[in-house]
Structures are given as C-alpha cells and as structure tokens.
Amino acid sequence: MSNHRKPRGVALIVLVLVFLVACGPEPESTPTPAQPTVSGSDERATPPVVATPEMLTLGDLAVRITNAWDDVSAYRITSTGATGMAPPPGETSGTPVSEAAATPGATPVARERGTFTFVREVVLPDQQRQVVSGLGANDYEAISTNDRLFIRGPVTAQIAPDAPPDVWISVEKTMVPDGSLFSQLLGGLPQAPAAPLSTLPQRLWPQQVRDLGIIQVNGRDCQIWGAADTAQATGMRLDYSIAVDAGNLPCFIETSAGGAVQGHDEYEILDSLTIEEPAAATPVSIPPALATPAAHD
C-alpha cells in the first residue's frame, strides 16, 4: 500500500533527532573553558587515565575514540533528551539519533518541555534495533536486518495509515533514500551510526579538554573530559562531558546548557547481541512525500 498524504509530525521528529544526534555542529566560537555541571564528576580533579589536560585536545580525544571504535562489533546506546528542543536555523543535519549529545554544537531552543528515550542496538555490519518512547505519535520500534526494515508503533500512521500501530510493516532497505525524510523519521535507519565524535569539525580539534575526574559507569572506570563551545544563533554557552574508559571507548557523552543537562548518550559495549526479524510483517511502499531528501540550509 502507499500513501501520498503529506506526513504529519515529521518536522517534530526531525528537530528532536537532530538535537540528539548531530556530530558536526556549527556554533561560532570556543569560550574560555569552565567547569560544567556533570552528574558524578568531581571538581577535585583526579589523575586522568590517558594523559594530562595540557597534553590532550578535543581532536586527540576524537581520534582515540574513533580508532578504538573500529574493534567494536556490538553495542547499545541509550539516549535521553528534551522533546521541547530544536536546533536554530542553519544548524540542522541528517545524522542519526544517538550521535547528537556526542557533539559540541546542536543548540537547543526552549519550547514546551518533555523527555524522551531512544535505545539503539547495533550488531555490525547490518543489524539494528531501536525503540523510541516519549514522542507520542512519533514513538516506534524498528528492526533492520538483511534487506528489510520493519516498523511498528504510532509512527506507522505516517507511512501506512491503514496499518494498526501494533502490527509490523516492512519496506525494502534499498528503497530508502539516504538523507530522506523517511530515514530521518526513523533516526537515520537503515544506516548505522558513525563512531562517536568521528565527524567533529576540525575547528574544534585544538581545544584542550579539561580533566573532570573519574566516574564508574556500568562497572567501568571512566575518565570524564570537558569541552565547551558557543552557539552562533543564541550566544549560549554549551558544555560537553565526554567519559571514556581505559581503552578509549565512550561511557557517556553529555550536553548541557545553563547548568542543565540537555542530552545524554550512554554507551554499552557488548560481547554479543541477537536481533531477530519479526515472524510476520505487511510489506508497504514508502510514501513519495517521505522519500524526498530532507531540507538543508
């Protein structure tokens, strides 16, 4: 079945996903670093795991994480954020959800506030499962395996209006255009997310990160490094806390503004993970309105 109606709710989900997953922000300049408010951090800085702050830049940290990420084959990212947030004009992108808090830059604009949770499980090279809750009509569960993409939940009303939300629908992955509204509606699926900080703008690389102490996350001792930037549209200071373990794998990446946490991505590196296709699903076509590329400034 196909649907030619203009999708409802796409603008909301795209704005929310952009805030949560952009790894290439475009703020204007880097302010004088200051200690951000981070849950679990210790202002009495303890010795860092890998280097002294004078030796480590944000670019160094990005390279270390990217290199360590090459050995990861299965992982889970749990992202939480505010639903009333949106990037300013000119700072949108089509990057998948789960990378957003990882990047200094997507400046939030306060609107009606709420919270949402986005859980993304990945088994490389081509298996993914993600569950979004807290977005109302844009909630969903999606599974990407082999050559098909399966979706169920309230968001299917924008794809196949006649399909009940508790029934799986499916589309061929080859029919999903990269960067399309359909892909953004589903947090970037079927593409796998890039390594955390792998698309960090080079203008931010020279910034020296600050030692914010060591915290334990899910049994891992994690060194927290702090960085900061200024949003071009609002002049608001943005603080970033990037926690990595002794192997340079991320524990969490957090974005805050005005002392309040705006987005938090927590990483679990897994030895194994099983993602299975639904036993049955109804094949559908992608509506033409959702197959178009997302607008960029």
Coordinates of C-alpha atoms in Angstrom, one line a residue:
M1 CA 0.0 0.0 0.0
S2 CA 1.1 3.6 -0.5
N3 CA 0.3 6.9 1.0
H4 CA 0.5 10.2 -0.8
R5 CA -0.5 12.5 2.0
K6 CA 1.9 15.0 3.4
P7 CA 3.3 13.3 6.5
R8 CA 2.3 14.8 9.9
G9 CA 4.8 15.0 12.7
V10 CA 7.9 14.7 10.6
A11 CA 9.0 18.2 11.4
L12 CA 8.9 17.5 15.2
I13 CA 10.8 14.2 15.0
V14 CA 13.4 15.6 12.6
L15 CA 14.1 18.5 15.0
V16 CA 14.3 16.3 18.0
L17 CA 16.5 13.7 16.3
V18 CA 18.8 16.5 15.0
F19 CA 19.3 17.7 18.6
L20 CA 20.1 14.3 19.8
V21 CA 22.4 13.1 17.1
A22 CA 24.5 15.7 15.1
C23 CA 28.2 15.1 15.3
G24 CA 29.1 18.2 13.2
P25 CA 27.8 21.4 14.9
E26 CA 28.2 24.8 13.6
P27 CA 28.5 27.1 16.6
E28 CA 30.5 30.3 16.3
S29 CA 33.5 30.2 18.7
T30 CA 35.0 28.5 21.7
P31 CA 34.6 30.3 25.0
T32 CA 37.0 30.2 28.0
P33 CA 36.5 26.8 29.5
A34 CA 34.7 26.5 32.8
Q35 CA 33.6 23.6 35.0
P36 CA 30.2 22.3 33.7
T37 CA 27.7 20.6 35.9
V38 CA 28.0 16.9 35.4
S39 CA 26.4 14.1 37.4
G40 CA 29.2 12.1 39.1
S41 CA 32.0 14.4 38.3
D42 CA 34.5 15.6 40.9
E43 CA 35.8 19.2 40.9
R44 CA 38.8 18.0 42.8
A45 CA 40.3 16.5 39.6
T46 CA 41.8 13.1 40.0
P47 CA 44.7 11.9 37.8
P48 CA 43.4 11.3 34.2
V49 CA 43.5 7.8 32.7
V50 CA 45.3 8.6 29.5
A51 CA 47.0 12.0 29.6
T52 CA 47.2 15.3 31.3
P53 CA 44.7 18.0 30.2
E54 CA 47.7 20.1 28.8
M55 CA 48.6 17.2 26.5
L56 CA 45.1 16.2 25.3
T57 CA 43.0 18.2 22.8
L58 CA 39.4 17.5 21.7
G59 CA 40.8 16.4 18.3
D60 CA 43.2 13.9 20.1
L61 CA 40.2 12.5 22.0
A62 CA 38.1 12.2 18.9
V63 CA 40.8 10.3 17.1
R64 CA 41.4 7.9 20.0
I65 CA 37.7 7.1 20.3
T66 CA 37.3 6.6 16.5
N67 CA 40.3 4.2 16.5
A68 CA 39.0 2.2 19.4
W69 CA 35.6 2.1 17.9
D70 CA 37.0 0.1 14.9
D71 CA 37.1 -3.0 17.2
V72 CA 33.5 -2.7 18.4
S73 CA 31.1 -5.1 16.8
A74 CA 28.0 -4.9 19.0
Y75 CA 26.8 -2.1 21.3
R76 CA 23.8 -0.4 22.7
I77 CA 23.3 3.4 23.0
T78 CA 20.6 4.8 25.4
S79 CA 19.9 8.4 24.7
T80 CA 17.7 10.7 26.7
G81 CA 16.8 14.3 25.9
A82 CA 14.2 17.1 26.0
T83 CA 11.4 17.0 23.4
G84 CA 10.9 20.8 23.5
M85 CA 14.3 21.4 22.0
A86 CA 15.1 22.3 18.4
P87 CA 18.3 23.5 16.7
P88 CA 18.4 27.1 15.4
P89 CA 18.0 27.8 11.7
G90 CA 21.0 26.7 9.7
E91 CA 22.1 24.0 12.2
T92 CA 20.1 21.0 11.0
S93 CA 21.5 17.8 9.7
G94 CA 20.5 14.3 8.8
T95 CA 22.7 12.5 11.1
P96 CA 21.2 9.6 13.1
V97 CA 19.9 9.9 16.6
S98 CA 22.4 8.6 19.2
E99 CA 25.2 10.7 17.9
A100 CA 23.8 14.1 19.0
A101 CA 24.9 14.6 22.5
A102 CA 28.3 13.4 21.3
T103 CA 28.9 16.6 19.6
P104 CA 29.5 20.0 20.8
G105 CA 27.0 22.2 19.0
A106 CA 23.4 21.5 18.4
T107 CA 22.0 24.5 20.3
P108 CA 18.6 23.9 21.9
V109 CA 15.8 26.4 21.7
A110 CA 13.4 26.2 24.7
R111 CA 9.8 25.3 23.9
E112 CA 7.3 23.1 25.7
R113 CA 9.4 20.6 27.6
G114 CA 9.2 16.9 27.9
T115 CA 11.6 14.0 27.8
F116 CA 12.1 11.1 25.5
T117 CA 14.2 8.0 25.4
F118 CA 15.9 6.4 22.4
V119 CA 17.5 3.0 22.6
R120 CA 19.6 1.8 19.7
E121 CA 21.2 -1.6 19.5
V122 CA 23.7 -2.4 16.7
V123 CA 25.3 -5.6 15.5
L124 CA 27.7 -4.8 12.7
P125 CA 27.6 -4.9 9.8
D126 CA 23.9 -4.7 9.1
Q127 CA 21.6 -5.5 12.1
Q128 CA 19.9 -2.8 14.2
R129 CA 17.0 -2.4 16.6
Q130 CA 15.8 0.8 18.0
V131 CA 12.9 1.9 20.3
V132 CA 11.7 5.5 20.7
S133 CA 9.4 6.5 23.6
G134 CA 8.2 9.8 24.8
L135 CA 7.4 11.3 21.4
G136 CA 3.7 10.3 21.3
A137 CA 2.6 9.9 17.7
N138 CA 6.3 9.5 16.7
D139 CA 7.0 6.6 19.0
Y140 CA 8.1 3.3 17.3
E141 CA 10.1 0.2 17.3
A142 CA 12.2 -0.6 14.3
I143 CA 14.3 -3.5 13.2
S144 CA 16.8 -3.5 10.4
T145 CA 18.2 -6.9 9.2
N146 CA 19.5 -8.2 5.9
D147 CA 17.5 -6.5 3.2
R148 CA 14.4 -5.3 5.0
L149 CA 13.3 -2.6 7.5
F150 CA 10.5 -3.4 9.9
I151 CA 8.5 -0.8 11.8
R152 CA 5.6 -0.8 14.3
G153 CA 4.1 1.8 16.6
P154 CA 2.2 5.1 16.3
V155 CA 4.7 6.4 13.7
T156 CA 3.4 3.9 11.1
A157 CA 0.3 6.2 10.7
Q158 CA 2.6 8.5 8.7
I159 CA 3.8 5.6 6.5
A160 CA 0.8 3.3 6.1
P161 CA -2.3 4.9 7.6
D162 CA -4.4 1.7 7.3
A163 CA -1.9 -0.4 9.3
P164 CA -2.7 -0.8 13.1
P165 CA 0.2 0.5 15.3
D166 CA 0.7 -2.9 16.9
V167 CA 1.2 -4.6 13.6
W168 CA 4.7 -4.8 11.9
I169 CA 5.1 -3.3 8.4
S170 CA 8.2 -3.6 6.3
V171 CA 9.9 -1.9 3.4
E172 CA 12.9 -2.9 1.3
K173 CA 16.1 -1.2 2.6
T174 CA 17.2 -0.5 -1.0
M175 CA 14.1 1.7 -1.4
V176 CA 15.1 4.1 1.4
P177 CA 17.0 7.1 0.0
D178 CA 19.9 8.3 2.1
G179 CA 19.1 11.5 3.9
S180 CA 15.3 11.2 3.1
L181 CA 12.6 12.3 5.4
F182 CA 11.7 8.6 5.9
S183 CA 15.2 7.9 7.1
Q184 CA 15.2 10.9 9.5
L185 CA 11.8 9.9 10.8
L186 CA 13.5 6.6 11.9
G187 CA 16.6 8.1 13.3
G188 CA 18.8 7.5 10.3
L189 CA 17.9 3.9 9.6
P190 CA 18.9 1.8 7.9
Q191 CA 22.3 3.4 8.0
A192 CA 24.4 2.5 11.1
P193 CA 25.5 5.5 13.2
A194 CA 29.1 6.8 12.8
A195 CA 31.6 6.5 15.5
P196 CA 31.2 9.0 18.4
L197 CA 32.9 12.3 17.6
S198 CA 34.1 11.0 14.2
T199 CA 32.6 14.0 12.4
L200 CA 33.8 16.6 14.9
P201 CA 34.6 19.8 13.0
Q202 CA 38.3 20.4 12.7
R203 CA 37.9 24.0 14.1
L204 CA 37.2 22.4 17.5
W205 CA 40.2 20.0 17.4
P206 CA 42.8 22.3 19.0
Q207 CA 40.7 22.9 22.1
Q208 CA 42.3 21.4 25.2
V209 CA 39.9 19.2 27.2
R210 CA 39.6 19.6 30.9
D211 CA 40.0 16.8 33.4
L212 CA 36.7 16.4 35.3
G213 CA 37.7 13.3 37.3
I214 CA 36.8 9.6 37.2
I215 CA 33.4 8.1 37.5
Q216 CA 32.2 4.5 37.4
V217 CA 29.6 3.7 34.7
N218 CA 28.1 0.2 34.5
G219 CA 31.2 -1.3 36.1
R220 CA 33.7 0.7 34.0
D221 CA 36.1 3.3 35.4
C222 CA 35.6 6.2 33.1
Q223 CA 37.6 9.4 32.8
I224 CA 35.5 12.5 32.1
W225 CA 36.9 15.2 29.8
G226 CA 35.2 18.6 29.5
A227 CA 34.9 20.8 26.4
A228 CA 32.8 23.9 25.6
D229 CA 31.5 25.9 22.7
T230 CA 29.2 28.9 22.0
A231 CA 26.1 28.6 19.8
Q232 CA 26.2 31.0 16.9
A233 CA 22.4 31.7 16.9
T234 CA 21.9 32.4 20.6
G235 CA 25.4 33.1 22.1
M236 CA 24.6 30.4 24.7
R237 CA 27.4 28.6 26.3
L238 CA 27.4 24.8 25.7
D239 CA 29.3 22.4 27.8
Y240 CA 30.2 18.8 26.8
S241 CA 31.3 16.0 29.1
I242 CA 32.9 13.0 27.4
A243 CA 33.5 10.0 29.5
V244 CA 35.9 7.3 28.2
D245 CA 37.3 4.1 29.7
A246 CA 40.9 2.9 29.7
G247 CA 40.5 1.5 26.2
N248 CA 39.3 4.9 24.9
L249 CA 35.7 3.6 24.4
P250 CA 33.0 6.0 25.3
C251 CA 31.0 5.5 28.5
F252 CA 28.7 8.5 28.0
I253 CA 28.6 11.9 26.2
E254 CA 26.6 14.6 27.7
T255 CA 25.5 18.1 26.6
S256 CA 24.4 20.8 29.0
A257 CA 23.4 24.5 28.8
G258 CA 22.9 26.9 31.6
G259 CA 23.9 24.2 34.1
A260 CA 21.0 21.9 32.9
V261 CA 21.6 18.6 31.1
Q262 CA 20.0 18.7 27.6
G263 CA 21.1 15.4 26.2
H264 CA 22.8 12.3 27.5
D265 CA 24.1 9.3 25.4
E266 CA 25.2 6.2 27.4
Y267 CA 27.2 3.5 25.6
E268 CA 27.3 -0.2 26.4
I269 CA 29.9 -2.3 24.6
L270 CA 28.6 -5.8 24.2
D271 CA 30.3 -9.1 23.5
S272 CA 27.2 -10.4 21.6
L273 CA 23.7 -9.3 20.8
T274 CA 20.9 -11.1 18.9
I275 CA 18.5 -9.1 16.8
E276 CA 15.7 -11.1 15.1
E277 CA 13.2 -10.3 12.4
P278 CA 9.5 -10.3 13.2
A279 CA 7.7 -13.6 12.4
A280 CA 5.4 -11.7 10.1
A281 CA 5.1 -8.2 8.6
T282 CA 3.0 -6.4 6.0
P283 CA 5.1 -5.1 3.0
V284 CA 4.4 -1.4 2.2
S285 CA 5.8 1.3 -0.1
I286 CA 7.4 4.5 1.1
P287 CA 5.1 7.5 0.6
P288 CA 6.6 9.9 -2.0
A289 CA 6.5 12.8 0.5
L290 CA 8.7 10.8 2.8
A291 CA 11.1 9.6 0.1
T292 CA 12.2 13.2 -0.7
P293 CA 15.5 14.5 0.7
A294 CA 15.3 16.4 4.0
A295 CA 15.8 20.1 3.6
H296 CA 19.2 21.6 4.5
D297 CA 20.2 25.3 4.8

